[in-house]
Amino acid sequence: MNQPDAANQPDTPIVPVPRAARLAALDAALPLLACPHCHGPLRREQSALACPAGHRFDIARAGYVNLLGHAAPANADTPAMVAARERFLGAGAYDPIADAVAAVLARVLPPRDAAIAEFGAGPGFYLAAVRAAAPPHTTALATDISPAAARRAAGRGLASVVADTWAGLPVADACLDGVCCVFAPRNPAELARVVRPGGTVVLVTPARDHLVELRERLGLLAVRPDAGPAAWQALRGAGFDVDVARPITYALRVEPAQARDLVEMGPNAHHAHGSADEPLTVTVSVELATAQRRR
């Protein structure tokens, strides 16, 4: 596998798609959505989504819709965190992970009219890669608890919704052919509810040595040693058959600015930590598992 160098690759800023295209993406995803209050179907009425029971949700000017029902929690990604993530991912540092997720789902999706989602999608980086590799006429839905992240996902032309994975997803039952969860919280019971029998979940979790050099030097949060196995076991208990995980490991050289973005784009942004003042080579080490919903 080619080893990306985040220090030498140019940034690839997003060119936001027009609002009309964002609304078209949201329209295409309406069959996948459900009212968070009554679980009824949603339709678009000009600049809002509405259900038959009369619940209405305004569509933001940026093209996403907040189905959370309340303000985002304090630990939701801030605009600064989302911007750091966009800079870091835009330099290609995690392209091998995105490519692997996209390749797995592209192989298992129906040949056309598939429905996919990413929960905890952030700015939609991984879902956009999956959509680009997916069969024609694939509908893609991004959810995240952060409005700032949802805004950026909508800017990629993805149907984008603010939602809380743990509180219950505003997604219709058994409507998804594929789901990816990359470095994100996942609710096994909700995954079992929204994924069709035979559908596939791709799960990426950090391995023990993920970013170990940076974590040790800057005093960052530790990686849970059993993060992957615990997640796979939870999926098995929810009705999925989990394949043996595939490791993805490579060295990544980062300049101090990239190291700062790498730290500030995740949970470490909420905690005290040191800073890097010179280039550093770090280990990217994750485990990619696939889980199929039992028929």
PDB file of C-alpha atoms in Angstrom:
ATOM      1  CA  MET A   1       0.000   0.000   0.000  1.00  0.00           C
ATOM      2  CA  ASN A   2       1.308   3.477  -0.884  1.00  0.00           C
ATOM      3  CA  GLN A   3       2.177   5.508   2.169  1.00  0.00           C
ATOM      4  CA  PRO A   4       0.723   9.044   2.005  1.00  0.00           C
ATOM      5  CA  ASP A   5       2.758  12.005   3.158  1.00  0.00           C
ATOM      6  CA  ALA A   6       0.435  14.589   4.650  1.00  0.00           C
ATOM      7  CA  ALA A   7       3.221  17.154   4.587  1.00  0.00           C
ATOM      8  CA  ASN A   8       3.754  17.029   0.828  1.00  0.00           C
ATOM      9  CA  GLN A   9       0.280  16.572  -0.612  1.00  0.00           C
ATOM     10  CA  PRO A  10      -1.655  19.708  -1.591  1.00  0.00           C
ATOM     11  CA  ASP A  11      -4.915  20.554   0.113  1.00  0.00           C
ATOM     12  CA  THR A  12      -8.011  19.678  -1.910  1.00  0.00           C
ATOM     13  CA  PRO A  13     -10.645  22.192  -0.783  1.00  0.00           C
ATOM     14  CA  ILE A  14     -14.268  21.362  -1.389  1.00  0.00           C
ATOM     15  CA  VAL A  15     -16.080  23.339  -4.057  1.00  0.00           C
ATOM     16  CA  PRO A  16     -19.539  23.537  -2.509  1.00  0.00           C
ATOM     17  CA  VAL A  17     -22.360  22.386  -4.746  1.00  0.00           C
ATOM     18  CA  PRO A  18     -25.282  24.767  -5.411  1.00  0.00           C
ATOM     19  CA  ARG A  19     -28.224  24.788  -3.015  1.00  0.00           C
ATOM     20  CA  ALA A  20     -30.467  23.280  -5.691  1.00  0.00           C
ATOM     21  CA  ALA A  21     -28.194  20.232  -5.868  1.00  0.00           C
ATOM     22  CA  ARG A  22     -28.163  19.961  -2.076  1.00  0.00           C
ATOM     23  CA  LEU A  23     -31.963  19.977  -2.001  1.00  0.00           C
ATOM     24  CA  ALA A  24     -32.054  17.395  -4.785  1.00  0.00           C
ATOM     25  CA  ALA A  25     -29.823  15.118  -2.696  1.00  0.00           C
ATOM     26  CA  LEU A  26     -32.118  15.607   0.289  1.00  0.00           C
ATOM     27  CA  ASP A  27     -35.170  14.846  -1.878  1.00  0.00           C
ATOM     28  CA  ALA A  28     -33.583  11.615  -3.115  1.00  0.00           C
ATOM     29  CA  ALA A  29     -32.958  10.536   0.487  1.00  0.00           C
ATOM     30  CA  LEU A  30     -36.491  11.244   1.759  1.00  0.00           C
ATOM     31  CA  PRO A  31     -37.556   7.563   1.497  1.00  0.00           C
ATOM     32  CA  LEU A  32     -34.752   6.785   3.960  1.00  0.00           C
ATOM     33  CA  LEU A  33     -35.820   9.354   6.554  1.00  0.00           C
ATOM     34  CA  ALA A  34     -38.416   9.153   9.299  1.00  0.00           C
ATOM     35  CA  CYS A  35     -39.831  11.790  11.630  1.00  0.00           C
ATOM     36  CA  PRO A  36     -37.844  11.731  14.889  1.00  0.00           C
ATOM     37  CA  HIS A  37     -41.055  12.310  16.881  1.00  0.00           C
ATOM     38  CA  CYS A  38     -43.543   9.837  15.359  1.00  0.00           C
ATOM     39  CA  HIS A  39     -41.413   7.854  12.875  1.00  0.00           C
ATOM     40  CA  GLY A  40     -43.764   8.848  10.059  1.00  0.00           C
ATOM     41  CA  PRO A  41     -42.509   9.466   6.515  1.00  0.00           C
ATOM     42  CA  LEU A  42     -41.122  12.881   5.635  1.00  0.00           C
ATOM     43  CA  ARG A  43     -41.819  14.993   2.565  1.00  0.00           C
ATOM     44  CA  ARG A  44     -40.353  18.323   1.500  1.00  0.00           C
ATOM     45  CA  GLU A  45     -42.520  21.401   1.577  1.00  0.00           C
ATOM     46  CA  GLN A  46     -40.422  24.174   0.091  1.00  0.00           C
ATOM     47  CA  SER A  47     -37.797  24.928   2.769  1.00  0.00           C
ATOM     48  CA  ALA A  48     -38.901  22.377   5.354  1.00  0.00           C
ATOM     49  CA  LEU A  49     -39.488  18.685   5.855  1.00  0.00           C
ATOM     50  CA  ALA A  50     -42.858  17.633   7.240  1.00  0.00           C
ATOM     51  CA  CYS A  51     -44.596  14.437   8.298  1.00  0.00           C
ATOM     52  CA  PRO A  52     -48.339  13.582   8.119  1.00  0.00           C
ATOM     53  CA  ALA A  53     -48.696  14.292  11.849  1.00  0.00           C
ATOM     54  CA  GLY A  54     -47.663  17.902  11.284  1.00  0.00           C
ATOM     55  CA  HIS A  55     -44.115  17.891  12.630  1.00  0.00           C
ATOM     56  CA  ARG A  56     -41.955  20.278  10.598  1.00  0.00           C
ATOM     57  CA  PHE A  57     -38.192  20.743  10.355  1.00  0.00           C
ATOM     58  CA  ASP A  58     -36.644  23.736   8.617  1.00  0.00           C
ATOM     59  CA  ILE A  59     -33.947  23.115   6.039  1.00  0.00           C
ATOM     60  CA  ALA A  60     -30.892  25.248   6.744  1.00  0.00           C
ATOM     61  CA  ARG A  61     -29.642  27.635   4.091  1.00  0.00           C
ATOM     62  CA  ALA A  62     -26.634  25.322   3.708  1.00  0.00           C
ATOM     63  CA  GLY A  63     -28.967  22.485   2.676  1.00  0.00           C
ATOM     64  CA  TYR A  64     -28.932  20.207   5.717  1.00  0.00           C
ATOM     65  CA  VAL A  65     -31.803  19.560   8.123  1.00  0.00           C
ATOM     66  CA  ASN A  66     -31.646  19.311  11.904  1.00  0.00           C
ATOM     67  CA  LEU A  67     -33.694  16.334  13.119  1.00  0.00           C
ATOM     68  CA  LEU A  68     -32.078  16.322  16.546  1.00  0.00           C
ATOM     69  CA  GLY A  69     -34.876  18.311  18.151  1.00  0.00           C
ATOM     70  CA  HIS A  70     -32.623  20.293  20.483  1.00  0.00           C
ATOM     71  CA  ALA A  71     -29.281  22.065  20.584  1.00  0.00           C
ATOM     72  CA  ALA A  72     -26.181  20.008  19.855  1.00  0.00           C
ATOM     73  CA  PRO A  73     -24.385  18.742  22.991  1.00  0.00           C
ATOM     74  CA  ALA A  74     -21.208  20.374  24.260  1.00  0.00           C
ATOM     75  CA  ASN A  75     -19.030  17.553  22.912  1.00  0.00           C
ATOM     76  CA  ALA A  76     -20.272  17.893  19.327  1.00  0.00           C
ATOM     77  CA  ASP A  77     -17.612  18.843  16.805  1.00  0.00           C
ATOM     78  CA  THR A  78     -17.193  22.609  16.590  1.00  0.00           C
ATOM     79  CA  PRO A  79     -16.653  24.539  13.338  1.00  0.00           C
ATOM     80  CA  ALA A  80     -12.949  24.734  14.209  1.00  0.00           C
ATOM     81  CA  MET A  81     -12.741  20.967  14.687  1.00  0.00           C
ATOM     82  CA  VAL A  82     -14.521  20.338  11.393  1.00  0.00           C
ATOM     83  CA  ALA A  83     -12.196  22.752   9.598  1.00  0.00           C
ATOM     84  CA  ALA A  84      -9.160  20.954  11.054  1.00  0.00           C
ATOM     85  CA  ARG A  85     -10.556  17.628   9.873  1.00  0.00           C
ATOM     86  CA  GLU A  86     -11.163  18.987   6.380  1.00  0.00           C
ATOM     87  CA  ARG A  87      -7.583  20.251   6.137  1.00  0.00           C
ATOM     88  CA  PHE A  88      -6.105  16.992   7.385  1.00  0.00           C
ATOM     89  CA  LEU A  89      -8.256  14.679   5.284  1.00  0.00           C
ATOM     90  CA  GLY A  90      -7.931  16.951   2.257  1.00  0.00           C
ATOM     91  CA  ALA A  91      -4.175  16.305   2.245  1.00  0.00           C
ATOM     92  CA  GLY A  92      -4.772  12.603   1.559  1.00  0.00           C
ATOM     93  CA  ALA A  93      -3.562  11.276   4.890  1.00  0.00           C
ATOM     94  CA  TYR A  94      -6.436   8.834   5.344  1.00  0.00           C
ATOM     95  CA  ASP A  95      -7.124   8.100   1.675  1.00  0.00           C
ATOM     96  CA  PRO A  96      -6.068   4.438   2.107  1.00  0.00           C
ATOM     97  CA  ILE A  97      -8.800   4.027   4.725  1.00  0.00           C
ATOM     98  CA  ALA A  98     -11.429   5.750   2.587  1.00  0.00           C
ATOM     99  CA  ASP A  99     -10.430   3.684  -0.452  1.00  0.00           C
ATOM    100  CA  ALA A 100     -10.692   0.436   1.513  1.00  0.00           C
ATOM    101  CA  VAL A 101     -14.154   1.291   2.885  1.00  0.00           C
ATOM    102  CA  ALA A 102     -15.371   2.301  -0.576  1.00  0.00           C
ATOM    103  CA  ALA A 103     -14.015  -0.858  -2.198  1.00  0.00           C
ATOM    104  CA  VAL A 104     -15.741  -3.141   0.314  1.00  0.00           C
ATOM    105  CA  LEU A 105     -19.135  -1.514  -0.017  1.00  0.00           C
ATOM    106  CA  ALA A 106     -18.907  -1.200  -3.814  1.00  0.00           C
ATOM    107  CA  ARG A 107     -18.495  -4.987  -4.019  1.00  0.00           C
ATOM    108  CA  VAL A 108     -21.573  -5.823  -1.940  1.00  0.00           C
ATOM    109  CA  LEU A 109     -24.118  -3.175  -2.937  1.00  0.00           C
ATOM    110  CA  PRO A 110     -26.943  -3.958  -5.379  1.00  0.00           C
ATOM    111  CA  PRO A 111     -26.088  -3.124  -9.013  1.00  0.00           C
ATOM    112  CA  ARG A 112     -28.334  -0.040  -8.993  1.00  0.00           C
ATOM    113  CA  ASP A 113     -30.652   1.999  -6.771  1.00  0.00           C
ATOM    114  CA  ALA A 114     -28.709   1.156  -3.606  1.00  0.00           C
ATOM    115  CA  ALA A 115     -29.150   3.086  -0.367  1.00  0.00           C
ATOM    116  CA  ILE A 116     -26.159   3.816   1.851  1.00  0.00           C
ATOM    117  CA  ALA A 117     -25.458   5.902   4.926  1.00  0.00           C
ATOM    118  CA  GLU A 118     -22.642   6.988   7.174  1.00  0.00           C
ATOM    119  CA  PHE A 119     -23.498   7.548  10.828  1.00  0.00           C
ATOM    120  CA  GLY A 120     -21.144   9.894  12.627  1.00  0.00           C
ATOM    121  CA  ALA A 121     -20.200  11.092   9.147  1.00  0.00           C
ATOM    122  CA  GLY A 122     -18.462  14.303  10.123  1.00  0.00           C
ATOM    123  CA  PRO A 123     -17.994  16.333   6.932  1.00  0.00           C
ATOM    124  CA  GLY A 124     -18.842  13.317   4.758  1.00  0.00           C
ATOM    125  CA  PHE A 125     -15.319  12.483   3.623  1.00  0.00           C
ATOM    126  CA  TYR A 126     -15.682   8.687   3.749  1.00  0.00           C
ATOM    127  CA  LEU A 127     -19.266   8.619   2.487  1.00  0.00           C
ATOM    128  CA  ALA A 128     -18.294  10.734  -0.515  1.00  0.00           C
ATOM    129  CA  ALA A 129     -15.611   8.169  -1.377  1.00  0.00           C
ATOM    130  CA  VAL A 130     -18.141   5.343  -1.048  1.00  0.00           C
ATOM    131  CA  ARG A 131     -20.657   7.153  -3.231  1.00  0.00           C
ATOM    132  CA  ALA A 132     -18.042   7.766  -5.919  1.00  0.00           C
ATOM    133  CA  ALA A 133     -17.250   4.025  -6.085  1.00  0.00           C
ATOM    134  CA  ALA A 134     -20.841   2.814  -5.685  1.00  0.00           C
ATOM    135  CA  PRO A 135     -23.135   1.569  -8.471  1.00  0.00           C
ATOM    136  CA  PRO A 136     -25.220   4.106 -10.427  1.00  0.00           C
ATOM    137  CA  HIS A 137     -28.180   5.823  -8.774  1.00  0.00           C
ATOM    138  CA  THR A 138     -26.965   5.106  -5.242  1.00  0.00           C
ATOM    139  CA  THR A 139     -28.621   7.288  -2.603  1.00  0.00           C
ATOM    140  CA  ALA A 140     -26.292   8.460   0.180  1.00  0.00           C
ATOM    141  CA  LEU A 141     -27.280   9.825   3.588  1.00  0.00           C
ATOM    142  CA  ALA A 142     -24.907  11.434   6.109  1.00  0.00           C
ATOM    143  CA  THR A 143     -25.828  11.917   9.763  1.00  0.00           C
ATOM    144  CA  ASP A 144     -23.853  13.595  12.513  1.00  0.00           C
ATOM    145  CA  ILE A 145     -24.647  15.241  15.826  1.00  0.00           C
ATOM    146  CA  SER A 146     -22.663  18.341  14.826  1.00  0.00           C
ATOM    147  CA  PRO A 147     -24.414  21.020  12.732  1.00  0.00           C
ATOM    148  CA  ALA A 148     -21.011  22.259  11.586  1.00  0.00           C
ATOM    149  CA  ALA A 149     -20.207  18.796  10.235  1.00  0.00           C
ATOM    150  CA  ALA A 150     -23.639  18.452   8.630  1.00  0.00           C
ATOM    151  CA  ARG A 151     -23.108  21.770   6.857  1.00  0.00           C
ATOM    152  CA  ARG A 152     -19.869  20.535   5.319  1.00  0.00           C
ATOM    153  CA  ALA A 153     -21.394  17.192   4.298  1.00  0.00           C
ATOM    154  CA  ALA A 154     -24.195  19.062   2.542  1.00  0.00           C
ATOM    155  CA  GLY A 155     -21.526  21.096   0.789  1.00  0.00           C
ATOM    156  CA  ARG A 156     -20.287  17.850  -0.746  1.00  0.00           C
ATOM    157  CA  GLY A 157     -23.721  17.259  -2.245  1.00  0.00           C
ATOM    158  CA  LEU A 158     -24.698  14.616   0.323  1.00  0.00           C
ATOM    159  CA  ALA A 159     -28.116  14.409   1.920  1.00  0.00           C
ATOM    160  CA  SER A 160     -27.127  15.618   5.368  1.00  0.00           C
ATOM    161  CA  VAL A 161     -29.005  15.387   8.666  1.00  0.00           C
ATOM    162  CA  VAL A 162     -28.167  16.374  12.234  1.00  0.00           C
ATOM    163  CA  ALA A 163     -29.052  13.382  14.433  1.00  0.00           C
ATOM    164  CA  ASP A 164     -27.918  11.537  17.551  1.00  0.00           C
ATOM    165  CA  THR A 165     -26.935   7.925  16.895  1.00  0.00           C
ATOM    166  CA  TRP A 166     -27.508   7.002  20.549  1.00  0.00           C
ATOM    167  CA  ALA A 167     -30.901   8.683  20.928  1.00  0.00           C
ATOM    168  CA  GLY A 168     -32.319   6.939  17.866  1.00  0.00           C
ATOM    169  CA  LEU A 169     -31.759   7.633  14.197  1.00  0.00           C
ATOM    170  CA  PRO A 170     -34.441   9.429  12.135  1.00  0.00           C
ATOM    171  CA  VAL A 171     -34.149   6.654   9.556  1.00  0.00           C
ATOM    172  CA  ALA A 172     -36.826   4.287   8.256  1.00  0.00           C
ATOM    173  CA  ASP A 173     -36.757   0.604   9.171  1.00  0.00           C
ATOM    174  CA  ALA A 174     -34.774  -1.836   6.997  1.00  0.00           C
ATOM    175  CA  CYS A 175     -34.064   0.722   4.274  1.00  0.00           C
ATOM    176  CA  LEU A 176     -30.265   0.635   3.926  1.00  0.00           C
ATOM    177  CA  ASP A 177     -28.127  -1.706   1.843  1.00  0.00           C
ATOM    178  CA  GLY A 178     -24.860  -0.463   3.296  1.00  0.00           C
ATOM    179  CA  VAL A 179     -23.572   1.597   6.219  1.00  0.00           C
ATOM    180  CA  CYS A 180     -20.118   2.794   7.180  1.00  0.00           C
ATOM    181  CA  CYS A 181     -19.027   3.917  10.629  1.00  0.00           C
ATOM    182  CA  VAL A 182     -15.459   5.215  10.629  1.00  0.00           C
ATOM    183  CA  PHE A 183     -13.968   6.298  13.981  1.00  0.00           C
ATOM    184  CA  ALA A 184     -17.546   7.042  15.040  1.00  0.00           C
ATOM    185  CA  PRO A 185     -19.982   5.938  17.727  1.00  0.00           C
ATOM    186  CA  ARG A 186     -22.341   3.179  16.616  1.00  0.00           C
ATOM    187  CA  ASN A 187     -25.579   1.935  18.062  1.00  0.00           C
ATOM    188  CA  PRO A 188     -25.864  -1.813  17.293  1.00  0.00           C
ATOM    189  CA  ALA A 189     -29.621  -1.924  17.947  1.00  0.00           C
ATOM    190  CA  GLU A 190     -30.227   0.983  15.584  1.00  0.00           C
ATOM    191  CA  LEU A 191     -27.966  -0.550  12.937  1.00  0.00           C
ATOM    192  CA  ALA A 192     -29.979  -3.764  13.157  1.00  0.00           C
ATOM    193  CA  ARG A 193     -33.180  -1.771  12.724  1.00  0.00           C
ATOM    194  CA  VAL A 194     -32.198   0.323   9.696  1.00  0.00           C
ATOM    195  CA  VAL A 195     -30.067  -2.168   7.700  1.00  0.00           C
ATOM    196  CA  ARG A 196     -31.927  -4.544   5.425  1.00  0.00           C
ATOM    197  CA  PRO A 197     -31.484  -8.294   5.943  1.00  0.00           C
ATOM    198  CA  GLY A 198     -28.368  -9.175   3.976  1.00  0.00           C
ATOM    199  CA  GLY A 199     -27.129  -5.580   4.134  1.00  0.00           C
ATOM    200  CA  THR A 200     -23.573  -4.711   5.131  1.00  0.00           C
ATOM    201  CA  VAL A 201     -21.986  -2.517   7.785  1.00  0.00           C
ATOM    202  CA  VAL A 202     -18.335  -1.517   7.388  1.00  0.00           C
ATOM    203  CA  LEU A 203     -16.755  -0.574  10.686  1.00  0.00           C
ATOM    204  CA  VAL A 204     -13.348   1.075  11.124  1.00  0.00           C
ATOM    205  CA  THR A 205     -11.860   1.195  14.621  1.00  0.00           C
ATOM    206  CA  PRO A 206      -8.401   2.270  15.828  1.00  0.00           C
ATOM    207  CA  ALA A 207      -5.919  -0.494  16.620  1.00  0.00           C
ATOM    208  CA  ARG A 208      -3.618  -0.458  19.645  1.00  0.00           C
ATOM    209  CA  ASP A 209      -0.733   1.319  17.854  1.00  0.00           C
ATOM    210  CA  HIS A 210      -2.841   3.909  16.024  1.00  0.00           C
ATOM    211  CA  LEU A 211      -0.966   7.243  16.192  1.00  0.00           C
ATOM    212  CA  VAL A 212       1.053   5.877  19.109  1.00  0.00           C
ATOM    213  CA  GLU A 213       4.014   8.201  18.457  1.00  0.00           C
ATOM    214  CA  LEU A 214       1.804  11.276  18.534  1.00  0.00           C
ATOM    215  CA  ARG A 215      -0.160  10.073  21.543  1.00  0.00           C
ATOM    216  CA  GLU A 216       2.988   9.449  23.550  1.00  0.00           C
ATOM    217  CA  ARG A 217       4.704  12.689  22.586  1.00  0.00           C
ATOM    218  CA  LEU A 218       1.702  14.977  23.145  1.00  0.00           C
ATOM    219  CA  GLY A 219      -0.030  13.166  25.997  1.00  0.00           C
ATOM    220  CA  LEU A 220      -3.178  12.386  24.037  1.00  0.00           C
ATOM    221  CA  LEU A 221      -6.078  10.168  25.001  1.00  0.00           C
ATOM    222  CA  ALA A 222      -5.299   6.448  24.927  1.00  0.00           C
ATOM    223  CA  VAL A 223      -6.845   4.049  22.431  1.00  0.00           C
ATOM    224  CA  ARG A 224      -9.059   1.439  24.039  1.00  0.00           C
ATOM    225  CA  PRO A 225      -7.156  -1.836  23.460  1.00  0.00           C
ATOM    226  CA  ASP A 226     -10.292  -3.854  22.718  1.00  0.00           C
ATOM    227  CA  ALA A 227     -12.105  -1.191  20.691  1.00  0.00           C
ATOM    228  CA  GLY A 228     -12.478  -3.420  17.647  1.00  0.00           C
ATOM    229  CA  PRO A 229     -13.356  -6.722  19.341  1.00  0.00           C
ATOM    230  CA  ALA A 230     -15.872  -5.036  21.643  1.00  0.00           C
ATOM    231  CA  ALA A 231     -17.597  -3.408  18.666  1.00  0.00           C
ATOM    232  CA  TRP A 232     -17.696  -6.658  16.691  1.00  0.00           C
ATOM    233  CA  GLN A 233     -19.144  -8.565  19.619  1.00  0.00           C
ATOM    234  CA  ALA A 234     -21.867  -5.951  20.048  1.00  0.00           C
ATOM    235  CA  LEU A 235     -22.796  -6.277  16.383  1.00  0.00           C
ATOM    236  CA  ARG A 236     -22.979 -10.063  16.650  1.00  0.00           C
ATOM    237  CA  GLY A 237     -25.339  -9.685  19.568  1.00  0.00           C
ATOM    238  CA  ALA A 238     -27.534  -7.340  17.511  1.00  0.00           C
ATOM    239  CA  GLY A 239     -27.999  -9.824  14.670  1.00  0.00           C
ATOM    240  CA  PHE A 240     -24.962  -9.413  12.430  1.00  0.00           C
ATOM    241  CA  ASP A 241     -22.401 -11.919  11.178  1.00  0.00           C
ATOM    242  CA  VAL A 242     -18.990 -10.261  11.467  1.00  0.00           C
ATOM    243  CA  ASP A 243     -16.087 -11.188   9.202  1.00  0.00           C
ATOM    244  CA  VAL A 244     -12.493 -11.321  10.421  1.00  0.00           C
ATOM    245  CA  ALA A 245     -11.171  -7.771  10.571  1.00  0.00           C
ATOM    246  CA  ARG A 246      -8.684  -6.544   7.993  1.00  0.00           C
ATOM    247  CA  PRO A 247      -5.776  -4.500   9.363  1.00  0.00           C
ATOM    248  CA  ILE A 248      -4.750  -1.307   7.572  1.00  0.00           C
ATOM    249  CA  THR A 249      -1.359  -0.062   8.707  1.00  0.00           C
ATOM    250  CA  TYR A 250       1.061   2.441   7.205  1.00  0.00           C
ATOM    251  CA  ALA A 251       3.499   5.165   8.187  1.00  0.00           C
ATOM    252  CA  LEU A 252       2.470   8.787   7.797  1.00  0.00           C
ATOM    253  CA  ARG A 253       4.816  11.754   7.969  1.00  0.00           C
ATOM    254  CA  VAL A 254       3.202  14.940   9.241  1.00  0.00           C
ATOM    255  CA  GLU A 255       4.428  18.490   9.658  1.00  0.00           C
ATOM    256  CA  PRO A 256       3.591  20.364  12.881  1.00  0.00           C
ATOM    257  CA  ALA A 257       0.552  22.007  11.241  1.00  0.00           C
ATOM    258  CA  GLN A 258      -0.842  18.633  10.165  1.00  0.00           C
ATOM    259  CA  ALA A 259      -0.149  17.179  13.607  1.00  0.00           C
ATOM    260  CA  ARG A 260      -2.057  20.071  15.149  1.00  0.00           C
ATOM    261  CA  ASP A 261      -5.018  19.444  12.831  1.00  0.00           C
ATOM    262  CA  LEU A 262      -4.899  15.733  13.579  1.00  0.00           C
ATOM    263  CA  VAL A 263      -5.167  16.464  17.287  1.00  0.00           C
ATOM    264  CA  GLU A 264      -7.717  19.264  17.028  1.00  0.00           C
ATOM    265  CA  MET A 265     -10.116  17.382  14.724  1.00  0.00           C
ATOM    266  CA  GLY A 266     -11.094  14.766  17.327  1.00  0.00           C
ATOM    267  CA  PRO A 267     -11.878  14.238  21.017  1.00  0.00           C
ATOM    268  CA  ASN A 268      -8.414  15.418  22.072  1.00  0.00           C
ATOM    269  CA  ALA A 269      -9.540  18.939  21.158  1.00  0.00           C
ATOM    270  CA  HIS A 270     -11.599  18.896  24.363  1.00  0.00           C
ATOM    271  CA  HIS A 271      -8.613  17.938  26.553  1.00  0.00           C
ATOM    272  CA  ALA A 272      -5.265  19.465  27.483  1.00  0.00           C
ATOM    273  CA  HIS A 273      -2.340  18.216  25.377  1.00  0.00           C
ATOM    274  CA  GLY A 274       1.098  19.180  24.147  1.00  0.00           C
ATOM    275  CA  SER A 275       2.085  20.373  20.691  1.00  0.00           C
ATOM    276  CA  ALA A 276       4.475  19.171  17.989  1.00  0.00           C
ATOM    277  CA  ASP A 277       7.220  21.540  16.896  1.00  0.00           C
ATOM    278  CA  GLU A 278       8.931  19.381  14.283  1.00  0.00           C
ATOM    279  CA  PRO A 279       7.958  16.853  11.579  1.00  0.00           C
ATOM    280  CA  LEU A 280       6.949  13.467  12.906  1.00  0.00           C
ATOM    281  CA  THR A 281       6.351  10.048  11.399  1.00  0.00           C
ATOM    282  CA  VAL A 282       3.348   8.359  12.964  1.00  0.00           C
ATOM    283  CA  THR A 283       1.757   4.946  12.600  1.00  0.00           C
ATOM    284  CA  VAL A 284      -1.733   4.759  11.152  1.00  0.00           C
ATOM    285  CA  SER A 285      -3.162   1.448  12.349  1.00  0.00           C
ATOM    286  CA  VAL A 286      -6.851   0.592  12.100  1.00  0.00           C
ATOM    287  CA  GLU A 287      -9.025  -2.481  11.745  1.00  0.00           C
ATOM    288  CA  LEU A 288     -11.719  -2.703   9.087  1.00  0.00           C
ATOM    289  CA  ALA A 289     -14.484  -5.208   9.768  1.00  0.00           C
ATOM    290  CA  THR A 290     -17.535  -6.058   7.683  1.00  0.00           C
ATOM    291  CA  ALA A 291     -20.783  -7.218   9.241  1.00  0.00           C
ATOM    292  CA  GLN A 292     -23.768  -8.659   7.372  1.00  0.00           C
ATOM    293  CA  ARG A 293     -27.295  -8.362   8.735  1.00  0.00           C
ATOM    294  CA  ARG A 294     -28.660 -11.861   9.208  1.00  0.00           C
ATOM    295  CA  ARG A 295     -31.587 -12.722   6.954  1.00  0.00           C
TER     296      ARG A 295
END
